[in-house]
Amino acid sequence: MKHVDLVFGTVYGSAQFVAETLADELTALGYQPRLWQAHELSAFTPEAGLLIVVSSTTGSGDLPDDIQPWYFRLKSQAPYLPSLNYSVIGLGDSSYTDFCGAGEKLNELFAELGARAVLPLLRIDAMETMEPETEAKTWLSQWHQQVQSGQAA
Ligand SMILES: Cc1cc2nc3c(=O)[nH]c(=O)nc-3n(C[C@H](O)[C@H](O)[C@H](O)COP(=O)(O)O)c2cc1C
């Protein structure tokens, strides 16, 4: 049974709900998800295996307060993570100039740390859908196929 770490960054709760939905779906698919709460992130450095990060964007392309310390710690410690298979889902709103800026920052960070992207960044637009979890579930079936095909650990 494959373990999957799930991390979210949220202001109003949508990204958390998406992450919780993915945790349920992952369990149904036979994975063992671990959903990290914001207050637990100081103890978590992803090293290997599967990581999914779901984050909304706030301010002007900024990371939500709950995920910022984790992001900046990883950025300053810069661990080399070649055995990590990561994926990022960004929630945003295309009426803002920096659409899904936080998702982009997270996606770039893991690439810089030498981790491998299972899939490209998924951007979910609040202008297009009121149900980001539905897009995330469709995305998860692609993710599952990639993992099953052995293209991710
Ligand atoms: C004050 C504020 C600033 C925002 N800034 C951005 C932004 O810069 N880029 C973007 O793509 N979306 C932006 N958004 C849209 C949110 O990211 C989007 O509504 C998201 O679905 C919220 O998810 P959450 O409930 O997990 O926080 C902003 C929303 C608010 C209320």
PDB file of C-alpha atoms and ligand atoms in Angstrom:
ATOM      1  CA  MET A   1       0.000   0.000   0.000  1.00  0.00           C
ATOM      2  CA  LYS A   2       1.566   3.305  -1.086  1.00  0.00           C
ATOM      3  CA  HIS A   3       1.812   6.143   1.371  1.00  0.00           C
ATOM      4  CA  VAL A   4       0.863   9.634   0.117  1.00  0.00           C
ATOM      5  CA  ASP A   5       1.594  12.864   2.006  1.00  0.00           C
ATOM      6  CA  LEU A   6      -1.006  15.584   1.501  1.00  0.00           C
ATOM      7  CA  VAL A   7      -0.376  19.226   2.435  1.00  0.00           C
ATOM      8  CA  PHE A   8      -2.764  22.154   1.981  1.00  0.00           C
ATOM      9  CA  GLY A   9      -2.594  25.932   2.203  1.00  0.00           C
ATOM     10  CA  THR A  10      -5.889  27.758   2.569  1.00  0.00           C
ATOM     11  CA  VAL A  11      -7.511  31.016   3.648  1.00  0.00           C
ATOM     12  CA  TYR A  12     -11.223  30.236   3.364  1.00  0.00           C
ATOM     13  CA  GLY A  13     -11.167  26.428   3.436  1.00  0.00           C
ATOM     14  CA  SER A  14     -11.581  25.412  -0.220  1.00  0.00           C
ATOM     15  CA  ALA A  15      -8.062  24.005  -0.600  1.00  0.00           C
ATOM     16  CA  GLN A  16      -8.464  22.128   2.676  1.00  0.00           C
ATOM     17  CA  PHE A  17     -11.725  20.640   1.427  1.00  0.00           C
ATOM     18  CA  VAL A  18     -10.052  19.617  -1.841  1.00  0.00           C
ATOM     19  CA  ALA A  19      -7.217  17.958   0.115  1.00  0.00           C
ATOM     20  CA  GLU A  20      -9.716  16.139   2.366  1.00  0.00           C
ATOM     21  CA  THR A  21     -11.640  14.961  -0.698  1.00  0.00           C
ATOM     22  CA  LEU A  22      -8.402  13.680  -2.252  1.00  0.00           C
ATOM     23  CA  ALA A  23      -7.536  11.860   0.982  1.00  0.00           C
ATOM     24  CA  ASP A  24     -10.867   9.993   0.818  1.00  0.00           C
ATOM     25  CA  GLU A  25     -10.394   9.216  -2.871  1.00  0.00           C
ATOM     26  CA  LEU A  26      -6.849   7.994  -2.300  1.00  0.00           C
ATOM     27  CA  THR A  27      -8.055   5.659   0.430  1.00  0.00           C
ATOM     28  CA  ALA A  28     -10.716   4.296  -1.951  1.00  0.00           C
ATOM     29  CA  LEU A  29      -7.967   3.705  -4.546  1.00  0.00           C
ATOM     30  CA  GLY A  30      -5.945   1.688  -2.031  1.00  0.00           C
ATOM     31  CA  TYR A  31      -3.363   4.308  -1.012  1.00  0.00           C
ATOM     32  CA  GLN A  32      -2.498   5.307   2.537  1.00  0.00           C
ATOM     33  CA  PRO A  33      -2.900   9.098   2.688  1.00  0.00           C
ATOM     34  CA  ARG A  34      -1.540  11.262   5.484  1.00  0.00           C
ATOM     35  CA  LEU A  35      -3.213  14.670   5.593  1.00  0.00           C
ATOM     36  CA  TRP A  36      -0.908  17.130   7.373  1.00  0.00           C
ATOM     37  CA  GLN A  37      -2.573  19.891   9.386  1.00  0.00           C
ATOM     38  CA  ALA A  38      -0.961  23.348   9.367  1.00  0.00           C
ATOM     39  CA  HIS A  39       0.257  23.083  12.982  1.00  0.00           C
ATOM     40  CA  GLU A  40       2.031  19.783  12.194  1.00  0.00           C
ATOM     41  CA  LEU A  41       4.020  21.078   9.229  1.00  0.00           C
ATOM     42  CA  SER A  42       6.992  22.265  11.282  1.00  0.00           C
ATOM     43  CA  ALA A  43       7.757  18.569  11.893  1.00  0.00           C
ATOM     44  CA  PHE A  44       7.412  17.524   8.271  1.00  0.00           C
ATOM     45  CA  THR A  45      10.081  17.548   5.592  1.00  0.00           C
ATOM     46  CA  PRO A  46       9.113  15.402   2.607  1.00  0.00           C
ATOM     47  CA  GLU A  47      12.005  13.124   1.693  1.00  0.00           C
ATOM     48  CA  ALA A  48      10.768  10.397  -0.622  1.00  0.00           C
ATOM     49  CA  GLY A  49       7.625   8.836  -2.045  1.00  0.00           C
ATOM     50  CA  LEU A  50       4.485  10.660  -3.073  1.00  0.00           C
ATOM     51  CA  LEU A  51       3.525  14.214  -2.107  1.00  0.00           C
ATOM     52  CA  ILE A  52       0.465  16.205  -3.178  1.00  0.00           C
ATOM     53  CA  VAL A  53       0.222  19.894  -2.239  1.00  0.00           C
ATOM     54  CA  VAL A  54      -3.050  21.818  -2.652  1.00  0.00           C
ATOM     55  CA  SER A  55      -2.851  25.582  -2.155  1.00  0.00           C
ATOM     56  CA  SER A  56      -4.968  28.615  -2.857  1.00  0.00           C
ATOM     57  CA  THR A  57      -3.445  32.043  -3.574  1.00  0.00           C
ATOM     58  CA  THR A  58      -4.061  35.150  -1.518  1.00  0.00           C
ATOM     59  CA  GLY A  59      -2.991  38.811  -1.613  1.00  0.00           C
ATOM     60  CA  SER A  60      -1.173  39.403  -4.898  1.00  0.00           C
ATOM     61  CA  GLY A  61       0.061  35.942  -5.804  1.00  0.00           C
ATOM     62  CA  ASP A  62       0.934  35.129  -2.181  1.00  0.00           C
ATOM     63  CA  LEU A  63       0.881  31.880  -0.210  1.00  0.00           C
ATOM     64  CA  PRO A  64      -1.762  31.536   2.531  1.00  0.00           C
ATOM     65  CA  ASP A  65      -0.409  32.136   6.073  1.00  0.00           C
ATOM     66  CA  ASP A  66      -0.882  28.489   7.111  1.00  0.00           C
ATOM     67  CA  ILE A  67       1.535  27.110   4.482  1.00  0.00           C
ATOM     68  CA  GLN A  68       4.020  30.027   4.339  1.00  0.00           C
ATOM     69  CA  PRO A  69       6.339  28.862   7.181  1.00  0.00           C
ATOM     70  CA  TRP A  70       6.663  25.403   5.593  1.00  0.00           C
ATOM     71  CA  TYR A  71       7.397  26.875   2.169  1.00  0.00           C
ATOM     72  CA  PHE A  72      10.027  29.319   3.468  1.00  0.00           C
ATOM     73  CA  ARG A  73      11.692  26.680   5.663  1.00  0.00           C
ATOM     74  CA  LEU A  74      12.084  24.297   2.716  1.00  0.00           C
ATOM     75  CA  LYS A  75      13.283  27.138   0.521  1.00  0.00           C
ATOM     76  CA  SER A  76      15.956  28.199   3.008  1.00  0.00           C
ATOM     77  CA  GLN A  77      17.034  24.692   4.082  1.00  0.00           C
ATOM     78  CA  ALA A  78      16.982  23.534   0.448  1.00  0.00           C
ATOM     79  CA  PRO A  79      17.100  19.759   1.029  1.00  0.00           C
ATOM     80  CA  TYR A  80      17.945  17.742  -2.095  1.00  0.00           C
ATOM     81  CA  LEU A  81      14.867  15.596  -2.820  1.00  0.00           C
ATOM     82  CA  PRO A  82      15.554  13.352  -5.836  1.00  0.00           C
ATOM     83  CA  SER A  83      13.403  10.507  -4.434  1.00  0.00           C
ATOM     84  CA  LEU A  84      10.336  12.694  -3.994  1.00  0.00           C
ATOM     85  CA  ASN A  85       7.482  12.521  -6.508  1.00  0.00           C
ATOM     86  CA  TYR A  86       5.422  15.667  -6.094  1.00  0.00           C
ATOM     87  CA  SER A  87       2.314  17.225  -7.569  1.00  0.00           C
ATOM     88  CA  VAL A  88       0.808  20.633  -6.915  1.00  0.00           C
ATOM     89  CA  ILE A  89      -2.804  21.750  -7.314  1.00  0.00           C
ATOM     90  CA  GLY A  90      -3.284  25.522  -7.290  1.00  0.00           C
ATOM     91  CA  LEU A  91      -6.643  27.110  -6.501  1.00  0.00           C
ATOM     92  CA  GLY A  92      -6.990  30.641  -7.780  1.00  0.00           C
ATOM     93  CA  ASP A  93      -9.090  33.129  -9.637  1.00  0.00           C
ATOM     94  CA  SER A  94      -8.148  34.233 -13.147  1.00  0.00           C
ATOM     95  CA  SER A  95      -9.503  37.731 -12.522  1.00  0.00           C
ATOM     96  CA  TYR A  96      -6.314  38.325 -10.455  1.00  0.00           C
ATOM     97  CA  THR A  97      -3.102  39.259 -12.273  1.00  0.00           C
ATOM     98  CA  ASP A  98      -1.016  36.583 -10.569  1.00  0.00           C
ATOM     99  CA  PHE A  99      -3.309  33.635 -11.273  1.00  0.00           C
ATOM    100  CA  CYS A 100      -2.447  30.664  -9.038  1.00  0.00           C
ATOM    101  CA  GLY A 101       0.787  32.399  -8.005  1.00  0.00           C
ATOM    102  CA  ALA A 102       1.113  30.329  -4.821  1.00  0.00           C
ATOM    103  CA  GLY A 103       0.686  27.054  -6.714  1.00  0.00           C
ATOM    104  CA  GLU A 104       3.377  28.211  -9.131  1.00  0.00           C
ATOM    105  CA  LYS A 105       5.773  29.086  -6.312  1.00  0.00           C
ATOM    106  CA  LEU A 106       5.289  25.681  -4.682  1.00  0.00           C
ATOM    107  CA  ASN A 107       5.656  23.874  -7.989  1.00  0.00           C
ATOM    108  CA  GLU A 108       8.904  25.720  -8.749  1.00  0.00           C
ATOM    109  CA  LEU A 109      10.252  25.070  -5.262  1.00  0.00           C
ATOM    110  CA  PHE A 110       9.987  21.275  -5.552  1.00  0.00           C
ATOM    111  CA  ALA A 111      11.527  21.355  -9.029  1.00  0.00           C
ATOM    112  CA  GLU A 112      14.434  23.402  -7.602  1.00  0.00           C
ATOM    113  CA  LEU A 113      14.875  20.826  -4.822  1.00  0.00           C
ATOM    114  CA  GLY A 114      15.412  18.098  -7.413  1.00  0.00           C
ATOM    115  CA  ALA A 115      12.052  16.368  -6.935  1.00  0.00           C
ATOM    116  CA  ARG A 116      10.163  14.827  -9.832  1.00  0.00           C
ATOM    117  CA  ALA A 117       6.742  16.119 -10.963  1.00  0.00           C
ATOM    118  CA  VAL A 118       4.194  13.320 -11.397  1.00  0.00           C
ATOM    119  CA  LEU A 119       2.015  15.748 -13.401  1.00  0.00           C
ATOM    120  CA  PRO A 120       2.322  19.434 -14.344  1.00  0.00           C
ATOM    121  CA  LEU A 121       0.757  22.042 -12.041  1.00  0.00           C
ATOM    122  CA  LEU A 122      -3.044  21.888 -12.067  1.00  0.00           C
ATOM    123  CA  ARG A 123      -4.642  25.344 -11.889  1.00  0.00           C
ATOM    124  CA  ILE A 124      -8.271  25.409 -10.746  1.00  0.00           C
ATOM    125  CA  ASP A 125     -10.043  28.661 -11.552  1.00  0.00           C
ATOM    126  CA  ALA A 126     -12.776  29.936  -9.210  1.00  0.00           C
ATOM    127  CA  MET A 127     -14.138  31.905 -12.208  1.00  0.00           C
ATOM    128  CA  GLU A 128     -14.809  28.604 -13.967  1.00  0.00           C
ATOM    129  CA  THR A 129     -16.001  26.304 -11.187  1.00  0.00           C
ATOM    130  CA  MET A 130     -17.628  26.445  -7.775  1.00  0.00           C
ATOM    131  CA  GLU A 131     -16.575  22.838  -7.129  1.00  0.00           C
ATOM    132  CA  PRO A 132     -12.773  22.600  -7.253  1.00  0.00           C
ATOM    133  CA  GLU A 133     -12.959  19.125  -5.705  1.00  0.00           C
ATOM    134  CA  THR A 134     -14.635  17.803  -8.884  1.00  0.00           C
ATOM    135  CA  GLU A 135     -11.685  18.934 -11.054  1.00  0.00           C
ATOM    136  CA  ALA A 136      -9.290  17.589  -8.469  1.00  0.00           C
ATOM    137  CA  LYS A 137     -10.960  14.157  -8.544  1.00  0.00           C
ATOM    138  CA  THR A 138     -10.658  13.981 -12.343  1.00  0.00           C
ATOM    139  CA  TRP A 139      -7.014  15.013 -12.021  1.00  0.00           C
ATOM    140  CA  LEU A 140      -6.454  12.294  -9.399  1.00  0.00           C
ATOM    141  CA  SER A 141      -7.409   9.546 -11.835  1.00  0.00           C
ATOM    142  CA  GLN A 142      -4.646  10.780 -14.184  1.00  0.00           C
ATOM    143  CA  TRP A 143      -2.256  10.954 -11.249  1.00  0.00           C
ATOM    144  CA  HIS A 144      -3.181   7.388 -10.239  1.00  0.00           C
ATOM    145  CA  GLN A 145      -2.494   6.165 -13.789  1.00  0.00           C
ATOM    146  CA  GLN A 146       0.930   7.799 -13.763  1.00  0.00           C
ATOM    147  CA  VAL A 147       1.788   6.237 -10.417  1.00  0.00           C
ATOM    148  CA  GLN A 148       0.482   2.815 -11.474  1.00  0.00           C
ATOM    149  CA  SER A 149       2.413   2.919 -14.729  1.00  0.00           C
ATOM    150  CA  GLY A 150       5.549   3.033 -12.616  1.00  0.00           C
ATOM    151  CA  GLN A 151       6.499   6.507 -13.750  1.00  0.00           C
ATOM    152  CA  ALA A 152       6.431   7.624 -10.118  1.00  0.00           C
ATOM    153  CA  ALA A 153       7.590   5.784  -7.016  1.00  0.00           C
TER     154      ALA A 153
HETATM  155  C1  LIG B   1      -8.081  38.829  -0.870  1.00  0.00           C
HETATM  156  C2  LIG B   1      -7.954  37.763  -1.947  1.00  0.00           C
HETATM  157  C3  LIG B   1      -6.818  37.757  -2.750  1.00  0.00           C
HETATM  158  C4  LIG B   1      -6.675  36.787  -3.765  1.00  0.00           C
HETATM  159  N1  LIG B   1      -5.558  36.824  -4.576  1.00  0.00           N
HETATM  160  C5  LIG B   1      -5.459  35.933  -5.595  1.00  0.00           C
HETATM  161  C6  LIG B   1      -4.328  35.975  -6.479  1.00  0.00           C
HETATM  162  O1  LIG B   1      -3.421  36.801  -6.382  1.00  0.00           O
HETATM  163  N2  LIG B   1      -4.268  35.040  -7.479  1.00  0.00           N
HETATM  164  C7  LIG B   1      -5.245  34.101  -7.657  1.00  0.00           C
HETATM  165  O2  LIG B   1      -5.137  33.301  -8.589  1.00  0.00           O
HETATM  166  N3  LIG B   1      -6.315  34.048  -6.828  1.00  0.00           N
HETATM  167  C8  LIG B   1      -6.454  34.922  -5.806  1.00  0.00           C
HETATM  168  N4  LIG B   1      -7.541  34.862  -4.967  1.00  0.00           N
HETATM  169  C9  LIG B   1      -8.584  33.825  -5.200  1.00  0.00           C
HETATM  170  C10 LIG B   1      -8.462  32.609  -4.272  1.00  0.00           C
HETATM  171  O3  LIG B   1      -7.193  31.981  -4.393  1.00  0.00           O
HETATM  172  C11 LIG B   1      -9.568  31.600  -4.645  1.00  0.00           C
HETATM  173  O4  LIG B   1     -10.822  32.183  -4.375  1.00  0.00           O
HETATM  174  C12 LIG B   1      -9.436  30.284  -3.920  1.00  0.00           C
HETATM  175  O5  LIG B   1     -10.393  29.390  -4.427  1.00  0.00           O
HETATM  176  C13 LIG B   1      -9.622  30.429  -2.414  1.00  0.00           C
HETATM  177  O6  LIG B   1      -9.338  29.174  -1.817  1.00  0.00           O
HETATM  178  P1  LIG B   1      -9.304  28.968  -0.230  1.00  0.00           P
HETATM  179  O7  LIG B   1     -10.743  28.905   0.229  1.00  0.00           O
HETATM  180  O8  LIG B   1      -8.631  27.636  -0.036  1.00  0.00           O
HETATM  181  O9  LIG B   1      -8.533  30.066   0.383  1.00  0.00           O
HETATM  182  C14 LIG B   1      -7.695  35.814  -3.958  1.00  0.00           C
HETATM  183  C15 LIG B   1      -8.846  35.840  -3.129  1.00  0.00           C
HETATM  184  C16 LIG B   1      -8.980  36.803  -2.139  1.00  0.00           C
HETATM  185  C17 LIG B   1     -10.242  36.824  -1.308  1.00  0.00           C
END
